[in-house]
């Protein structure tokens, strides 16, 4: 089993967005809409980026994996670089967040009140969209 298959096998709600690119539920936080981006490089290395803000180490630990599992073969002390995420995947994440905001907005309108949970989800949407923007700016 290669590194990608081993990782994807352990993730939930995996959706392939392009050849060698996937979005999945992050196992390291309460992830309601898939926010973990997985990218397989030509040499078989995997790059992970969580729009929920989890560190790669935390994501791997939640799956019972280590950084070494991201590589087909040992590469010495290679540190995963900040991956470039395609605009399409960024838009996918933003679209999911905006949909969540619209659903919460409709519930708020109906109930004429805002619950703590709704409020936290809105704040999370704002944070995730902000991270997507920062990523697009290469920060
Ligand atoms: Zn996460």
PDB file of C-alpha atoms and ligand atoms in Angstrom:
ATOM      1  CA  UNK A   1       0.000   0.000   0.000  1.00  0.00           C
ATOM      2  CA  UNK A   2       1.489   3.373  -0.919  1.00  0.00           C
ATOM      3  CA  UNK A   3       1.523   6.389   1.417  1.00  0.00           C
ATOM      4  CA  UNK A   4      -1.603   7.957  -0.122  1.00  0.00           C
ATOM      5  CA  UNK A   5      -3.643   4.760   0.077  1.00  0.00           C
ATOM      6  CA  UNK A   6      -2.541   4.168   3.662  1.00  0.00           C
ATOM      7  CA  UNK A   7      -3.581   7.700   4.702  1.00  0.00           C
ATOM      8  CA  UNK A   8      -6.842   7.874   2.736  1.00  0.00           C
ATOM      9  CA  UNK A   9      -7.853   4.467   4.067  1.00  0.00           C
ATOM     10  CA  UNK A  10      -7.922   5.952   7.586  1.00  0.00           C
ATOM     11  CA  UNK A  11      -9.763   9.182   6.737  1.00  0.00           C
ATOM     12  CA  UNK A  12     -13.502   9.785   6.595  1.00  0.00           C
ATOM     13  CA  UNK A  13     -15.589  11.540   3.959  1.00  0.00           C
ATOM     14  CA  UNK A  14     -12.758  11.452   1.446  1.00  0.00           C
ATOM     15  CA  UNK A  15     -13.539  13.283  -1.779  1.00  0.00           C
ATOM     16  CA  UNK A  16     -11.126  13.388  -4.695  1.00  0.00           C
ATOM     17  CA  UNK A  17     -11.015  16.902  -6.174  1.00  0.00           C
ATOM     18  CA  UNK A  18      -8.385  16.279  -8.873  1.00  0.00           C
ATOM     19  CA  UNK A  19      -5.751  13.638  -9.683  1.00  0.00           C
ATOM     20  CA  UNK A  20      -3.575  13.327  -6.573  1.00  0.00           C
ATOM     21  CA  UNK A  21      -5.729  15.721  -4.525  1.00  0.00           C
ATOM     22  CA  UNK A  22      -8.374  15.007  -1.911  1.00  0.00           C
ATOM     23  CA  UNK A  23     -10.429  16.684   0.775  1.00  0.00           C
ATOM     24  CA  UNK A  24     -11.433  14.738   3.875  1.00  0.00           C
ATOM     25  CA  UNK A  25     -12.725  15.144   7.404  1.00  0.00           C
ATOM     26  CA  UNK A  26      -9.932  16.196   9.760  1.00  0.00           C
ATOM     27  CA  UNK A  27      -9.563  13.515  12.459  1.00  0.00           C
ATOM     28  CA  UNK A  28      -7.939  15.949  14.915  1.00  0.00           C
ATOM     29  CA  UNK A  29     -10.879  18.277  15.515  1.00  0.00           C
ATOM     30  CA  UNK A  30     -14.689  18.244  15.417  1.00  0.00           C
ATOM     31  CA  UNK A  31     -14.854  18.610  11.655  1.00  0.00           C
ATOM     32  CA  UNK A  32     -18.374  18.811  10.241  1.00  0.00           C
ATOM     33  CA  UNK A  33     -17.405  19.761   6.701  1.00  0.00           C
ATOM     34  CA  UNK A  34     -14.221  18.233   5.265  1.00  0.00           C
ATOM     35  CA  UNK A  35     -11.357  20.656   5.839  1.00  0.00           C
ATOM     36  CA  UNK A  36      -8.277  18.482   5.461  1.00  0.00           C
ATOM     37  CA  UNK A  37      -6.511  18.886   2.111  1.00  0.00           C
ATOM     38  CA  UNK A  38      -4.296  16.005   0.970  1.00  0.00           C
ATOM     39  CA  UNK A  39      -1.952  16.334  -1.970  1.00  0.00           C
ATOM     40  CA  UNK A  40       0.212  13.596  -3.447  1.00  0.00           C
ATOM     41  CA  UNK A  41       3.383  14.849  -5.124  1.00  0.00           C
ATOM     42  CA  UNK A  42       4.916  13.187  -8.179  1.00  0.00           C
ATOM     43  CA  UNK A  43       7.566  11.524  -5.992  1.00  0.00           C
ATOM     44  CA  UNK A  44       4.906   9.936  -3.778  1.00  0.00           C
ATOM     45  CA  UNK A  45       5.286  12.369  -0.862  1.00  0.00           C
ATOM     46  CA  UNK A  46       2.083  13.610   0.742  1.00  0.00           C
ATOM     47  CA  UNK A  47       1.343  17.166   1.818  1.00  0.00           C
ATOM     48  CA  UNK A  48      -1.404  17.812   4.359  1.00  0.00           C
ATOM     49  CA  UNK A  49      -3.088  21.095   5.147  1.00  0.00           C
ATOM     50  CA  UNK A  50      -5.982  21.480   7.562  1.00  0.00           C
ATOM     51  CA  UNK A  51      -8.191  24.533   7.074  1.00  0.00           C
ATOM     52  CA  UNK A  52      -9.414  23.904  10.604  1.00  0.00           C
ATOM     53  CA  UNK A  53      -5.941  24.912  11.788  1.00  0.00           C
ATOM     54  CA  UNK A  54      -4.615  21.591  13.140  1.00  0.00           C
ATOM     55  CA  UNK A  55      -0.904  20.909  12.824  1.00  0.00           C
ATOM     56  CA  UNK A  56       0.096  18.053  10.527  1.00  0.00           C
ATOM     57  CA  UNK A  57       1.551  16.195  13.529  1.00  0.00           C
ATOM     58  CA  UNK A  58      -1.795  16.344  15.354  1.00  0.00           C
ATOM     59  CA  UNK A  59      -3.671  15.083  12.304  1.00  0.00           C
ATOM     60  CA  UNK A  60      -1.257  12.162  11.928  1.00  0.00           C
ATOM     61  CA  UNK A  61      -1.344  11.348  15.645  1.00  0.00           C
ATOM     62  CA  UNK A  62      -5.149  11.135  15.514  1.00  0.00           C
ATOM     63  CA  UNK A  63      -4.764   8.516  12.790  1.00  0.00           C
ATOM     64  CA  UNK A  64      -2.016   6.591  14.555  1.00  0.00           C
ATOM     65  CA  UNK A  65       0.526   7.633  11.900  1.00  0.00           C
ATOM     66  CA  UNK A  66       3.793   9.591  11.965  1.00  0.00           C
ATOM     67  CA  UNK A  67       5.500  11.953   9.523  1.00  0.00           C
ATOM     68  CA  UNK A  68       7.436   8.980   8.122  1.00  0.00           C
ATOM     69  CA  UNK A  69       4.110   7.598   6.881  1.00  0.00           C
ATOM     70  CA  UNK A  70       3.805  10.556   4.495  1.00  0.00           C
ATOM     71  CA  UNK A  71       6.758   9.328   2.470  1.00  0.00           C
ATOM     72  CA  UNK A  72       7.184   6.294   0.270  1.00  0.00           C
ATOM     73  CA  UNK A  73      10.789   6.052   1.412  1.00  0.00           C
ATOM     74  CA  UNK A  74      12.800   7.842   4.123  1.00  0.00           C
ATOM     75  CA  UNK A  75      14.107  11.224   2.971  1.00  0.00           C
ATOM     76  CA  UNK A  76      16.295  12.077   5.936  1.00  0.00           C
ATOM     77  CA  UNK A  77      15.160  15.079   7.925  1.00  0.00           C
ATOM     78  CA  UNK A  78      12.932  16.499   5.229  1.00  0.00           C
ATOM     79  CA  UNK A  79      10.282  18.776   6.709  1.00  0.00           C
ATOM     80  CA  UNK A  80       6.977  19.062   4.881  1.00  0.00           C
ATOM     81  CA  UNK A  81       6.816  22.414   3.153  1.00  0.00           C
ATOM     82  CA  UNK A  82       3.822  24.661   3.020  1.00  0.00           C
ATOM     83  CA  UNK A  83       1.863  23.223   0.138  1.00  0.00           C
ATOM     84  CA  UNK A  84       0.242  25.280  -2.553  1.00  0.00           C
ATOM     85  CA  UNK A  85      -3.443  24.472  -2.525  1.00  0.00           C
ATOM     86  CA  UNK A  86      -5.256  24.937  -5.828  1.00  0.00           C
ATOM     87  CA  UNK A  87      -7.843  27.718  -6.015  1.00  0.00           C
ATOM     88  CA  UNK A  88     -10.471  25.092  -6.747  1.00  0.00           C
ATOM     89  CA  UNK A  89      -9.939  23.399  -3.369  1.00  0.00           C
ATOM     90  CA  UNK A  90      -9.905  26.755  -1.574  1.00  0.00           C
ATOM     91  CA  UNK A  91     -13.224  27.629  -3.206  1.00  0.00           C
ATOM     92  CA  UNK A  92     -14.591  24.233  -2.198  1.00  0.00           C
ATOM     93  CA  UNK A  93     -13.797  24.957   1.451  1.00  0.00           C
ATOM     94  CA  UNK A  94     -15.206  28.486   1.247  1.00  0.00           C
ATOM     95  CA  UNK A  95     -18.355  27.204  -0.451  1.00  0.00           C
ATOM     96  CA  UNK A  96     -18.915  24.684   2.358  1.00  0.00           C
ATOM     97  CA  UNK A  97     -18.467  27.412   4.962  1.00  0.00           C
ATOM     98  CA  UNK A  98     -20.838  29.841   3.253  1.00  0.00           C
ATOM     99  CA  UNK A  99     -23.443  27.079   3.003  1.00  0.00           C
ATOM    100  CA  UNK A 100     -23.102  26.432   6.744  1.00  0.00           C
ATOM    101  CA  UNK A 101     -23.534  30.169   7.413  1.00  0.00           C
ATOM    102  CA  UNK A 102     -26.666  30.288   5.231  1.00  0.00           C
ATOM    103  CA  UNK A 103     -28.193  27.293   7.051  1.00  0.00           C
ATOM    104  CA  UNK A 104     -27.456  28.806  10.468  1.00  0.00           C
ATOM    105  CA  UNK A 105     -28.855  32.137   9.250  1.00  0.00           C
ATOM    106  CA  UNK A 106     -32.115  30.470   8.270  1.00  0.00           C
ATOM    107  CA  UNK A 107     -32.352  28.732  11.670  1.00  0.00           C
ATOM    108  CA  UNK A 108     -31.654  32.028  13.450  1.00  0.00           C
ATOM    109  CA  UNK A 109     -34.367  33.753  11.444  1.00  0.00           C
ATOM    110  CA  UNK A 110     -36.870  31.037  12.318  1.00  0.00           C
ATOM    111  CA  UNK A 111     -36.003  30.889  16.025  1.00  0.00           C
ATOM    112  CA  UNK A 112     -35.286  34.618  16.453  1.00  0.00           C
ATOM    113  CA  UNK A 113     -32.374  33.631  18.637  1.00  0.00           C
ATOM    114  CA  UNK A 114     -28.717  32.610  18.360  1.00  0.00           C
ATOM    115  CA  UNK A 115     -27.464  29.567  20.245  1.00  0.00           C
ATOM    116  CA  UNK A 116     -23.937  29.250  21.568  1.00  0.00           C
ATOM    117  CA  UNK A 117     -23.341  26.387  19.101  1.00  0.00           C
ATOM    118  CA  UNK A 118     -24.557  28.464  16.139  1.00  0.00           C
ATOM    119  CA  UNK A 119     -22.362  31.317  17.205  1.00  0.00           C
ATOM    120  CA  UNK A 120     -19.302  29.076  17.501  1.00  0.00           C
ATOM    121  CA  UNK A 121     -19.969  27.593  14.064  1.00  0.00           C
ATOM    122  CA  UNK A 122     -20.202  31.089  12.537  1.00  0.00           C
ATOM    123  CA  UNK A 123     -16.937  32.099  14.200  1.00  0.00           C
ATOM    124  CA  UNK A 124     -15.337  28.896  12.877  1.00  0.00           C
ATOM    125  CA  UNK A 125     -16.561  29.689   9.349  1.00  0.00           C
ATOM    126  CA  UNK A 126     -15.019  33.150   9.551  1.00  0.00           C
ATOM    127  CA  UNK A 127     -11.725  31.673  10.799  1.00  0.00           C
ATOM    128  CA  UNK A 128     -11.604  29.006   8.116  1.00  0.00           C
ATOM    129  CA  UNK A 129     -12.378  31.406   5.286  1.00  0.00           C
ATOM    130  CA  UNK A 130      -9.673  33.691   6.668  1.00  0.00           C
ATOM    131  CA  UNK A 131      -7.156  30.851   6.619  1.00  0.00           C
ATOM    132  CA  UNK A 132      -8.133  30.004   3.040  1.00  0.00           C
ATOM    133  CA  UNK A 133      -7.517  33.625   2.075  1.00  0.00           C
ATOM    134  CA  UNK A 134      -4.164  33.679   3.885  1.00  0.00           C
ATOM    135  CA  UNK A 135      -3.202  30.485   2.103  1.00  0.00           C
ATOM    136  CA  UNK A 136      -4.107  31.973  -1.294  1.00  0.00           C
ATOM    137  CA  UNK A 137      -1.797  34.881  -0.392  1.00  0.00           C
ATOM    138  CA  UNK A 138       0.989  32.426   0.375  1.00  0.00           C
ATOM    139  CA  UNK A 139       1.091  33.223   4.099  1.00  0.00           C
TER     140      UNK A 139
HETATM  141 ZN1  LIG B   1      -8.270  19.770  12.161  1.00  0.00          ZN
END
